[in-house]
Short mmCIF file of C-alpha atoms and ligand atoms in Angstrom, two decimals:
data_model
loop_
_atom_site.label_atom_id
_atom_site.label_comp_id
_atom_site.label_asym_id
_atom_site.label_seq_id
_atom_site.Cartn_x
_atom_site.Cartn_y
_atom_site.Cartn_z
CA UNK A 1 27.28 104.00 195.38
CA UNK A 2 28.65 103.09 192.00
CA UNK A 3 26.21 105.11 189.93
CA UNK A 4 26.67 108.22 192.04
CA UNK A 5 30.44 107.93 192.21
CA UNK A 6 30.62 107.49 188.49
CA UNK A 7 28.39 110.50 187.97
CA UNK A 8 30.51 112.64 190.24
CA UNK A 9 33.74 111.64 188.53
CA UNK A 10 32.32 112.43 185.13
CA UNK A 11 30.80 115.68 186.32
CA UNK A 12 34.00 116.96 187.88
CA UNK A 13 36.15 115.98 184.95
CA UNK A 14 33.69 117.66 182.59
CA UNK A 15 33.79 120.79 184.73
CA UNK A 16 37.56 120.86 184.56
CA UNK A 17 37.56 120.35 180.81
CA UNK A 18 34.93 123.05 180.27
CA UNK A 19 36.82 125.38 182.58
CA UNK A 20 39.98 124.92 180.54
CA UNK A 21 38.10 125.43 177.27
CA UNK A 22 36.45 128.56 178.67
CA UNK A 23 39.84 129.89 179.63
CA UNK A 24 41.22 129.27 176.15
CA UNK A 25 38.16 130.92 174.57
CA UNK A 26 38.54 133.94 176.84
CA UNK A 27 42.21 134.17 175.92
CA UNK A 28 41.32 134.11 172.22
CA UNK A 29 38.41 136.51 172.55
CA UNK A 30 40.25 139.03 174.70
CA UNK A 31 41.23 141.36 171.97
CA UNK A 32 43.81 143.96 172.87
CA UNK A 33 42.63 146.11 169.99
CA UNK A 34 39.05 146.18 171.22
CA UNK A 35 38.13 149.81 171.90
CA UNK A 36 37.15 148.95 175.46
CA UNK A 37 40.17 146.78 176.21
CA UNK A 38 42.02 147.52 179.43
CA UNK A 39 44.92 145.45 178.17
CA UNK A 40 46.41 148.12 175.92
CA UNK A 41 46.47 151.25 178.08
CA UNK A 42 47.63 154.57 176.66
CA UNK A 43 47.97 156.61 179.85
CA UNK A 44 49.75 156.49 183.19
CA UNK A 45 46.68 155.46 185.19
CA UNK A 46 45.60 152.85 182.66
CA UNK A 47 49.12 151.44 182.71
CA UNK A 48 49.17 151.28 186.52
CA UNK A 49 46.09 149.08 186.32
CA UNK A 50 47.38 146.86 183.51
CA UNK A 51 50.68 146.39 185.33
CA UNK A 52 48.72 145.12 188.29
CA UNK A 53 46.34 142.89 186.34
CA UNK A 54 48.93 141.15 184.18
CA UNK A 55 51.18 139.62 186.88
CA UNK A 56 48.16 138.68 189.01
CA UNK A 57 46.56 136.98 186.04
CA UNK A 58 49.75 134.99 185.45
CA UNK A 59 49.93 133.92 189.10
CA UNK A 60 46.23 133.01 189.06
CA UNK A 61 46.76 131.07 185.83
CA UNK A 62 49.65 129.06 187.30
CA UNK A 63 47.60 128.28 190.42
CA UNK A 64 44.63 127.27 188.26
CA UNK A 65 46.64 124.82 186.18
CA UNK A 66 48.50 123.40 189.20
CA UNK A 67 45.29 122.73 191.12
CA UNK A 68 43.29 121.46 188.17
CA UNK A 69 46.27 119.43 186.99
CA UNK A 70 46.54 117.82 190.43
CA UNK A 71 42.81 117.00 190.38
CA UNK A 72 43.14 115.35 186.99
CA UNK A 73 46.35 113.51 187.95
CA UNK A 74 44.80 112.14 191.14
CA UNK A 75 41.70 111.09 189.29
CA UNK A 76 43.80 109.25 186.71
CA UNK A 77 46.12 107.71 189.28
CA UNK A 78 43.35 106.29 191.49
CA UNK A 79 40.73 105.55 188.92
CA UNK A 80 39.23 102.04 188.98
CA UNK A 81 38.33 100.58 185.68
CA UNK A 82 35.92 98.07 187.14
CA UNK A 83 35.95 95.11 189.38
CA UNK A 84 35.96 91.49 188.34
CA UNK A 85 33.96 90.34 191.29
CA UNK A 86 31.62 93.34 191.23
CA UNK A 87 29.12 94.04 188.52
CA UNK A 88 31.93 95.31 186.28
CA UNK A 89 30.77 98.86 186.52
CA UNK A 90 33.24 101.71 186.38
CA UNK A 91 34.18 103.01 189.83
CA UNK A 92 32.60 100.12 191.70
CA UNK A 93 34.53 98.46 194.52
CA UNK A 94 33.92 95.27 196.34
CA UNK A 95 34.25 95.68 200.08
CA UNK A 96 37.45 93.61 200.32
CA UNK A 97 39.09 95.71 197.59
CA UNK A 98 38.24 99.09 199.13
CA UNK A 99 41.49 101.16 199.11
CA UNK A 100 43.18 102.19 202.31
CA UNK A 101 41.91 105.54 203.60
CA UNK A 102 44.22 108.31 204.88
CA UNK A 103 43.14 111.13 207.17
CA UNK A 104 45.08 114.33 207.60
CA UNK A 105 48.53 115.27 206.40
CA UNK A 106 50.12 118.01 208.44
CA UNK A 107 52.85 118.90 206.03
CA UNK A 108 50.47 119.19 203.09
CA UNK A 109 47.94 121.16 205.08
CA UNK A 110 50.51 123.64 206.36
CA UNK A 111 51.87 124.06 202.85
CA UNK A 112 48.51 124.77 201.25
CA UNK A 113 47.69 127.28 203.96
CA UNK A 114 50.98 129.14 203.84
CA UNK A 115 51.48 129.29 200.09
CA UNK A 116 48.15 131.03 199.29
CA UNK A 117 48.57 133.34 202.29
CA UNK A 118 51.96 134.49 201.09
CA UNK A 119 50.69 134.80 197.51
CA UNK A 120 47.71 136.91 198.57
CA UNK A 121 49.84 139.03 200.88
CA UNK A 122 52.25 139.85 198.07
CA UNK A 123 49.37 140.59 195.68
CA UNK A 124 47.70 142.84 198.24
CA UNK A 125 50.84 144.93 198.65
CA UNK A 126 50.98 145.63 194.91
CA UNK A 127 47.21 146.22 194.82
CA UNK A 128 47.38 148.77 197.63
CA UNK A 129 50.29 150.60 196.00
CA UNK A 130 48.32 150.83 192.73
CA UNK A 131 45.10 151.88 194.52
CA UNK A 132 46.83 154.66 196.40
CA UNK A 133 48.52 155.88 193.23
CA UNK A 134 45.17 155.95 191.38
CA UNK A 135 43.48 157.67 194.28
CA UNK A 136 45.96 160.51 194.27
CA UNK A 137 43.49 162.81 192.58
CA UNK A 138 44.37 166.17 194.01
CA UNK A 139 44.44 168.53 191.04
CA UNK A 140 47.74 170.28 190.56
CA UNK A 141 48.20 173.71 189.01
CA UNK A 142 49.12 172.37 185.58
CA UNK A 143 46.11 170.11 185.30
CA UNK A 144 43.28 170.77 182.92
CA UNK A 145 40.14 170.82 185.05
CA UNK A 146 36.85 169.50 183.69
CA UNK A 147 33.55 168.93 185.44
CA UNK A 148 31.92 165.78 184.07
CA UNK A 149 28.15 165.50 184.49
CA UNK A 150 26.38 162.24 183.79
CA UNK A 151 22.66 162.19 183.07
CA UNK A 152 20.23 159.92 181.28
CA UNK A 153 21.84 159.12 178.80
CA UNK A 154 24.73 161.34 177.87
CA UNK A 155 27.72 163.16 179.35
CA UNK A 156 28.33 166.86 179.67
CA UNK A 157 31.82 168.38 180.00
CA UNK A 158 32.35 171.81 181.53
CA UNK A 159 35.84 173.18 181.01
CA UNK A 160 37.28 175.33 183.77
CA UNK A 161 40.36 176.89 182.24
CA UNK A 162 41.15 178.70 185.49
CA UNK A 163 40.95 175.41 187.40
CA UNK A 164 38.13 176.65 189.62
CA UNK A 165 35.12 174.34 189.49
CA UNK A 166 33.03 176.61 191.70
CA UNK A 167 32.84 179.37 189.10
CA UNK A 168 30.97 179.04 185.79
CA UNK A 169 32.89 177.08 183.16
CA UNK A 170 34.50 178.75 180.17
CA UNK A 171 32.70 176.49 177.74
CA UNK A 172 30.52 173.40 177.71
CA UNK A 173 30.48 170.45 175.37
CA UNK A 174 29.14 166.91 175.46
CA UNK A 175 29.93 163.25 174.89
CA UNK A 176 33.45 163.79 173.57
CA UNK A 177 36.00 164.83 176.16
CA UNK A 178 38.86 166.54 174.34
CA UNK A 179 42.16 166.55 176.24
CA UNK A 180 45.77 167.52 175.54
CA UNK A 181 48.29 164.68 175.17
CA UNK A 182 50.64 164.16 178.11
CA UNK A 183 48.80 166.44 180.54
CA UNK A 184 46.92 165.34 183.63
CA UNK A 185 43.21 166.07 183.35
CA UNK A 186 41.47 166.47 186.69
CA UNK A 187 37.84 165.39 186.48
CA UNK A 188 35.14 166.44 188.89
CA UNK A 189 32.48 163.81 188.27
CA UNK A 190 28.83 164.50 189.07
CA UNK A 191 25.33 163.38 188.14
CA UNK A 192 22.12 165.28 187.47
CA UNK A 193 19.79 162.34 188.07
CA UNK A 194 20.73 158.76 188.94
CA UNK A 195 24.05 156.98 189.50
CA UNK A 196 26.24 156.58 186.43
CA UNK A 197 29.83 155.48 186.10
CA UNK A 198 32.50 157.14 184.03
CA UNK A 199 34.87 154.67 182.38
CA UNK A 200 37.38 155.08 179.58
CA UNK A 201 39.28 151.81 179.97
CA UNK A 202 42.42 152.79 178.09
CA UNK A 203 42.90 155.81 180.33
CA UNK A 204 41.79 154.77 183.81
CA UNK A 205 39.37 152.65 185.82
CA UNK A 206 35.78 153.55 186.65
CA UNK A 207 34.52 156.28 188.88
CA UNK A 208 30.86 156.66 189.78
CA UNK A 209 28.85 159.80 189.09
CA UNK A 210 26.54 160.08 192.09
CA UNK A 211 23.79 162.70 192.52
CA UNK A 212 24.67 165.23 195.19
CA UNK A 213 28.31 164.17 195.28
CA UNK A 214 31.45 165.18 193.52
CA UNK A 215 34.06 162.53 192.76
CA UNK A 216 37.59 163.41 191.71
CA UNK A 217 39.43 161.39 189.11
CA UNK A 218 42.49 161.94 186.95
CA UNK A 219 43.09 160.73 183.42
CA UNK A 220 46.01 161.20 181.11
CA UNK A 221 46.84 160.01 177.59
CA UNK A 222 50.36 159.45 176.28
CA UNK A 223 49.48 159.66 172.63
CA UNK A 224 46.88 161.25 170.38
CA UNK A 225 43.81 159.18 169.59
CA UNK A 226 40.15 158.51 170.21
CA UNK A 227 39.48 156.37 173.25
CA UNK A 228 36.04 154.94 173.78
CA UNK A 229 34.17 154.58 177.04
CA UNK A 230 30.86 153.35 178.37
CA UNK A 231 28.63 154.19 181.32
CA UNK A 232 29.07 151.21 183.61
CA UNK A 233 26.40 151.74 186.22
CA UNK A 234 22.98 150.63 185.03
CA UNK A 235 21.04 153.87 184.74
CA UNK A 236 17.80 153.07 182.92
CA UNK A 237 16.48 152.20 179.52
CA UNK A 238 19.25 153.59 177.32
CA UNK A 239 22.16 152.79 179.62
CA UNK A 240 23.73 150.74 176.84
CA UNK A 241 23.67 153.82 174.59
CA UNK A 242 25.38 155.99 177.17
CA UNK A 243 28.87 156.00 175.81
CA UNK A 244 31.63 158.54 175.68
CA UNK A 245 34.85 159.22 173.85
CA UNK A 246 38.04 160.87 175.05
CA UNK A 247 39.94 162.56 172.25
CA UNK A 248 43.59 163.26 172.97
CA UNK A 249 45.08 165.97 170.77
CA UNK A 250 48.69 167.17 170.57
CA UNK A 251 49.06 170.30 172.71
CA UNK A 252 49.08 172.82 169.85
CA UNK A 253 45.96 171.29 168.32
CA UNK A 254 44.29 171.17 171.69
CA UNK A 255 44.92 174.91 172.11
CA UNK A 256 43.39 175.50 168.69
CA UNK A 257 40.38 173.37 169.59
CA UNK A 258 39.99 175.20 172.91
CA UNK A 259 40.13 178.63 171.26
CA UNK A 260 37.50 177.50 168.80
CA UNK A 261 35.25 176.30 171.66
CA UNK A 262 35.52 179.76 173.21
CA UNK A 263 34.12 181.36 170.07
CA UNK A 264 30.37 181.95 169.91
CA UNK A 265 28.35 180.65 166.98
CA UNK A 266 27.71 182.85 163.95
CA UNK A 267 24.42 184.69 163.69
CA UNK A 268 22.30 182.37 161.53
CA UNK A 269 19.97 185.15 160.41
CA UNK A 270 22.86 186.68 158.50
CA UNK A 271 23.84 183.48 156.74
CA UNK A 272 23.60 183.34 152.96
CA UNK A 273 23.90 179.55 152.90
CA UNK A 274 20.71 177.89 151.68
CA UNK A 275 18.39 176.68 154.42
CA UNK A 276 20.34 178.08 157.36
CA UNK A 277 18.09 181.04 158.21
CA UNK A 278 14.97 178.87 157.76
CA UNK A 279 16.57 176.10 159.85
CA UNK A 280 17.34 178.56 162.61
CA UNK A 281 13.74 179.73 162.51
CA UNK A 282 12.55 176.18 163.19
CA UNK A 283 15.29 175.57 165.74
CA UNK A 284 14.42 178.69 167.71
CA UNK A 285 10.83 177.46 168.05
CA UNK A 286 11.30 173.71 168.42
CA UNK A 287 14.71 173.19 169.97
CA UNK A 288 16.09 176.31 171.62
CA UNK A 289 13.96 175.75 174.71
CA UNK A 290 16.37 172.97 175.65
CA UNK A 291 19.53 173.40 173.61
CA UNK A 292 21.93 176.27 174.21
CA UNK A 293 23.99 177.66 171.35
CA UNK A 294 26.32 180.29 172.74
CA UNK A 295 25.95 183.61 170.99
CA UNK A 296 22.66 182.58 169.43
CA UNK A 297 20.20 181.11 171.92
CA UNK A 298 21.48 182.54 175.18
CA UNK A 299 19.02 184.95 176.79
CA UNK A 300 21.28 187.94 176.38
CA UNK A 301 21.16 187.32 172.68
CA UNK A 302 17.53 186.45 172.23
CA UNK A 303 16.81 190.10 171.65
CA UNK A 304 18.90 189.77 168.53
CA UNK A 305 22.16 191.16 169.90
CA UNK A 306 24.60 188.41 169.03
CA UNK A 307 27.51 190.62 170.01
CA UNK A 308 26.53 190.77 173.66
CA UNK A 309 29.61 190.56 175.91
CA UNK A 310 30.77 187.05 176.73
CA UNK A 311 30.10 187.28 180.45
CA UNK A 312 26.40 187.64 179.83
CA UNK A 313 26.22 184.31 178.01
CA UNK A 314 24.31 181.74 179.85
CA UNK A 315 26.17 178.67 178.78
CA UNK A 316 24.16 176.29 180.91
CA UNK A 317 20.92 177.75 179.68
CA UNK A 318 19.82 177.71 183.30
CA UNK A 319 18.47 181.23 183.21
CA UNK A 320 15.93 179.83 180.75
CA UNK A 321 14.59 177.31 183.19
CA UNK A 322 12.73 179.80 185.36
CA UNK A 323 10.68 181.07 182.50
CA UNK A 324 8.21 178.22 182.32
CA UNK A 325 5.82 180.01 180.00
CA UNK A 326 8.34 180.51 177.27
CA UNK A 327 10.20 177.23 177.70
CA UNK A 328 7.57 174.66 178.43
CA UNK A 329 9.67 171.75 177.26
CA UNK A 330 12.17 172.34 180.02
CA UNK A 331 9.64 170.78 182.38
CA UNK A 332 9.79 167.49 180.59
CA UNK A 333 13.56 167.39 180.96
CA UNK A 334 14.11 165.63 184.24
CA UNK A 335 17.83 166.27 184.22
CA UNK A 336 17.17 169.91 183.41
CA UNK A 337 19.72 170.07 180.65
CA UNK A 338 20.35 169.17 177.04
CA UNK A 339 23.66 169.06 175.15
CA UNK A 340 25.17 172.45 174.37
CA UNK A 341 25.24 172.53 170.57
CA UNK A 342 27.53 175.54 170.00
CA UNK A 343 30.23 173.44 168.32
CA UNK A 344 28.22 170.33 167.54
CA UNK A 345 30.06 169.72 164.26
CA UNK A 346 33.42 169.43 166.02
CA UNK A 347 32.29 166.18 167.63
CA UNK A 348 32.70 162.83 165.97
CA UNK A 349 29.63 161.32 167.61
CA UNK A 350 26.33 162.46 169.08
CA UNK A 351 23.59 161.42 171.51
CA UNK A 352 25.72 159.78 174.15
CA UNK A 353 28.22 158.84 171.42
CA UNK A 354 25.66 156.28 170.29
CA UNK A 355 25.83 157.52 166.67
CA UNK A 356 28.61 158.69 164.38
CA UNK A 357 28.25 162.25 163.19
CA UNK A 358 30.38 161.52 160.13
CA UNK A 359 30.36 158.62 157.71
CA UNK A 360 33.53 156.56 157.41
CA UNK A 361 35.17 158.72 160.04
CA UNK A 362 36.48 155.60 161.77
CA UNK A 363 38.75 156.40 164.64
CA UNK A 364 40.56 159.29 163.09
CA UNK A 365 40.23 162.67 164.69
CA UNK A 366 37.87 164.94 162.76
CA UNK A 367 38.38 167.91 165.00
CA UNK A 368 40.08 170.79 163.35
CA UNK A 369 40.08 170.26 159.67
CA UNK A 370 36.58 170.38 158.25
CA UNK A 371 37.61 168.85 154.95
CA UNK A 372 39.06 165.92 156.84
CA UNK A 373 35.94 165.03 158.74
CA UNK A 374 34.31 162.86 156.15
CA UNK A 375 30.73 163.19 155.05
CA UNK A 376 28.09 164.30 157.50
CA UNK A 377 25.99 161.34 158.60
CA UNK A 378 22.91 163.24 157.54
CA UNK A 379 20.52 160.33 157.56
CA UNK A 380 21.23 159.46 161.17
CA UNK A 381 21.12 163.08 162.30
CA UNK A 382 17.80 163.66 160.54
CA UNK A 383 16.35 160.46 161.94
CA UNK A 384 17.42 161.58 165.41
CA UNK A 385 15.84 165.01 165.12
CA UNK A 386 12.62 163.58 163.69
CA UNK A 387 12.15 160.86 166.30
CA UNK A 388 14.91 160.59 168.86
CA UNK A 389 13.11 158.13 171.20
CA UNK A 390 12.78 155.74 168.28
CA UNK A 391 16.57 155.81 167.72
CA UNK A 392 17.43 155.64 171.40
CA UNK A 393 14.68 154.39 173.73
CA UNK A 394 13.94 156.92 176.43
CA UNK A 395 10.93 156.66 178.65
CA UNK A 396 7.39 155.46 178.04
CA UNK A 397 6.08 158.85 179.17
CA UNK A 398 8.69 160.89 177.32
CA UNK A 399 10.03 162.17 180.59
CA UNK A 400 13.65 161.54 179.69
CA UNK A 401 15.88 162.24 176.77
CA UNK A 402 15.06 164.20 173.69
CA UNK A 403 11.38 164.34 172.60
CA UNK A 404 10.20 163.30 169.15
CA UNK A 405 9.64 166.13 166.68
CA UNK A 406 7.53 164.14 164.25
CA UNK A 407 5.50 167.24 163.41
CA UNK A 408 8.41 168.58 161.38
CA UNK A 409 8.26 168.18 157.62
CA UNK A 410 11.22 166.70 155.73
CA UNK A 411 12.00 170.23 154.48
CA UNK A 412 12.00 171.61 158.04
CA UNK A 413 14.41 168.90 159.13
CA UNK A 414 16.60 169.46 156.11
CA UNK A 415 16.84 173.14 156.98
CA UNK A 416 17.50 172.44 160.65
CA UNK A 417 20.39 170.20 159.64
CA UNK A 418 21.67 172.92 157.29
CA UNK A 419 21.65 175.24 160.27
CA UNK A 420 23.32 172.68 162.58
CA UNK A 421 26.03 172.17 159.93
CA UNK A 422 27.19 175.74 160.54
CA UNK A 423 27.98 174.97 164.19
CA UNK A 424 31.69 174.24 164.00
C1 HEC B 1 12.85 168.74 175.69
C2 HEC B 1 14.17 169.18 175.42
C3 HEC B 1 14.72 169.04 174.01
C4 HEC B 1 14.21 169.58 172.85
C5 HEC B 1 12.98 170.44 172.68
C6 HEC B 1 15.12 169.19 171.82
N1 HEC B 1 16.14 168.44 172.31
FE1 HEC B 1 17.75 167.77 171.31
N2 HEC B 1 18.36 166.78 172.93
C7 HEC B 1 17.77 166.82 174.18
C8 HEC B 1 18.43 165.90 175.05
C9 HEC B 1 18.09 165.62 176.50
C10 HEC B 1 19.47 165.31 174.30
C11 HEC B 1 20.44 164.23 174.75
C12 HEC B 1 19.74 162.94 174.49
C13 HEC B 1 20.61 161.73 174.53
O1 HEC B 1 21.80 161.79 174.19
O2 HEC B 1 20.08 160.68 174.87
C14 HEC B 1 19.41 165.91 172.98
C15 HEC B 1 20.32 165.64 171.98
C16 HEC B 1 20.37 166.31 170.77
C17 HEC B 1 21.43 166.23 169.81
C18 HEC B 1 22.73 165.44 169.98
C19 HEC B 1 23.73 166.37 170.64
C20 HEC B 1 24.98 165.71 171.14
O3 HEC B 1 26.00 166.39 171.24
O4 HEC B 1 24.95 164.54 171.46
C21 HEC B 1 21.09 167.02 168.74
C22 HEC B 1 21.90 167.24 167.49
C23 HEC B 1 19.80 167.57 169.05
N3 HEC B 1 19.40 167.14 170.29
C24 HEC B 1 19.11 168.41 168.20
C25 HEC B 1 17.84 168.90 168.48
C26 HEC B 1 17.03 169.61 167.54
C27 HEC B 1 17.45 169.96 166.12
C28 HEC B 1 15.86 169.90 168.17
C29 HEC B 1 14.64 170.60 167.60
C30 HEC B 1 14.09 170.02 166.41
C31 HEC B 1 15.94 169.40 169.52
N4 HEC B 1 17.15 168.78 169.67
C32 HEC B 1 14.96 169.55 170.49
C33 HEC B 1 16.70 167.60 174.54
C34 HEC B 1 15.92 168.31 173.66
CU1 CU B 2 24.56 156.08 182.83
#
């Protein structure tokens, strides 16, 4: 008995000590400034969650230290250093020294049943109140309405300025969800392939994007800023690279951004900038089968009429999908879509927000003022265009994500990037 008892005592005290150390480490590591921290919310929904977590964590902490403290105190109080008549081993009793045993203690047992019950009951009331508040996702008239579509491994945002998600959106963008400060944004979350989960911790909790379903969610930011997010439902090889950013802009700037998004791209064939016309030439052959650029690649404009009326733009590019002969690559796109590049340069990140589009852009907002955006992260963009699966693992059979374009010469790629640089 002595060896086992001693082992158990040491094991349990070690567990307690490690538990306490782990707790301290967690407390130190939990960094409120971390981009994915839920502990420094900036919106109403995020705050509802934090205001639930914080008191519960304190209660749980007090319970933890009371229980563990009692374990340690009892261990210390009833420890046996060794027995003179025994073999002197720690924790060893002779039969005649064996302490008196007690069985049952009604008062104690009632207390430790009632106290946790009351604690949990109180916690559950606050939890339910918070859950119901978060689940109140009915869009009101003043909300900005955005359909969010997850797919391997990036996010698409379709803006419905009239609030009607059943009609075609007014414009489409990807990876960076731009929202006005202080306004509720009603999200209609969907998936084109497998289950993903939309999560921008500073703004709200997670909501799954499930194929064939439409999940409502509401986010809101109190102050301008860039708030990072991460897909939180494992969705395949590049799940870890499936990030997103919400950018909250003051209302006036948001309106400016929105108006800019509604503008089609300039006709690249008329550009006098070096490389742009050549870049467009390559793009139209190598990229336009998947990527839509409103005013340039949409079918109504393929004939060369970039001034075609707005309602003939095909901003999903879905009209292209039927024409298998002309757009062979569309077949390899399981999700059936690629990011709309019309205003690529107004994003701070690309490819599921896995890469920065600008160098040293940090967390400032490079949206409206070109001069303020920092330097284009040309190397990363070129590397992406040349061999995307090498930058962001896709699928062994190239059935997902963006295909490699390793046939392009450095000059081709240079020109394509010159062309892409005009998309702002
Ligand atoms: C087979 C379809 C397909 C073709 C062809 C294709 N792409 Fe893509 N592209 C995609 C997909 C899908 C993504 C999103 C991949 C991801 O984020 O993992 C993407 C992402 C991008 C992005 C990042 C956009 C963003 O907002 O995140 C750029 C830029 C881009 N492609 C440029 C090009 C260029 C330039 C070419 C031609 C040389 C090209 N693509 C050819 C499918 C395609
Ligand atoms: Cu995902």
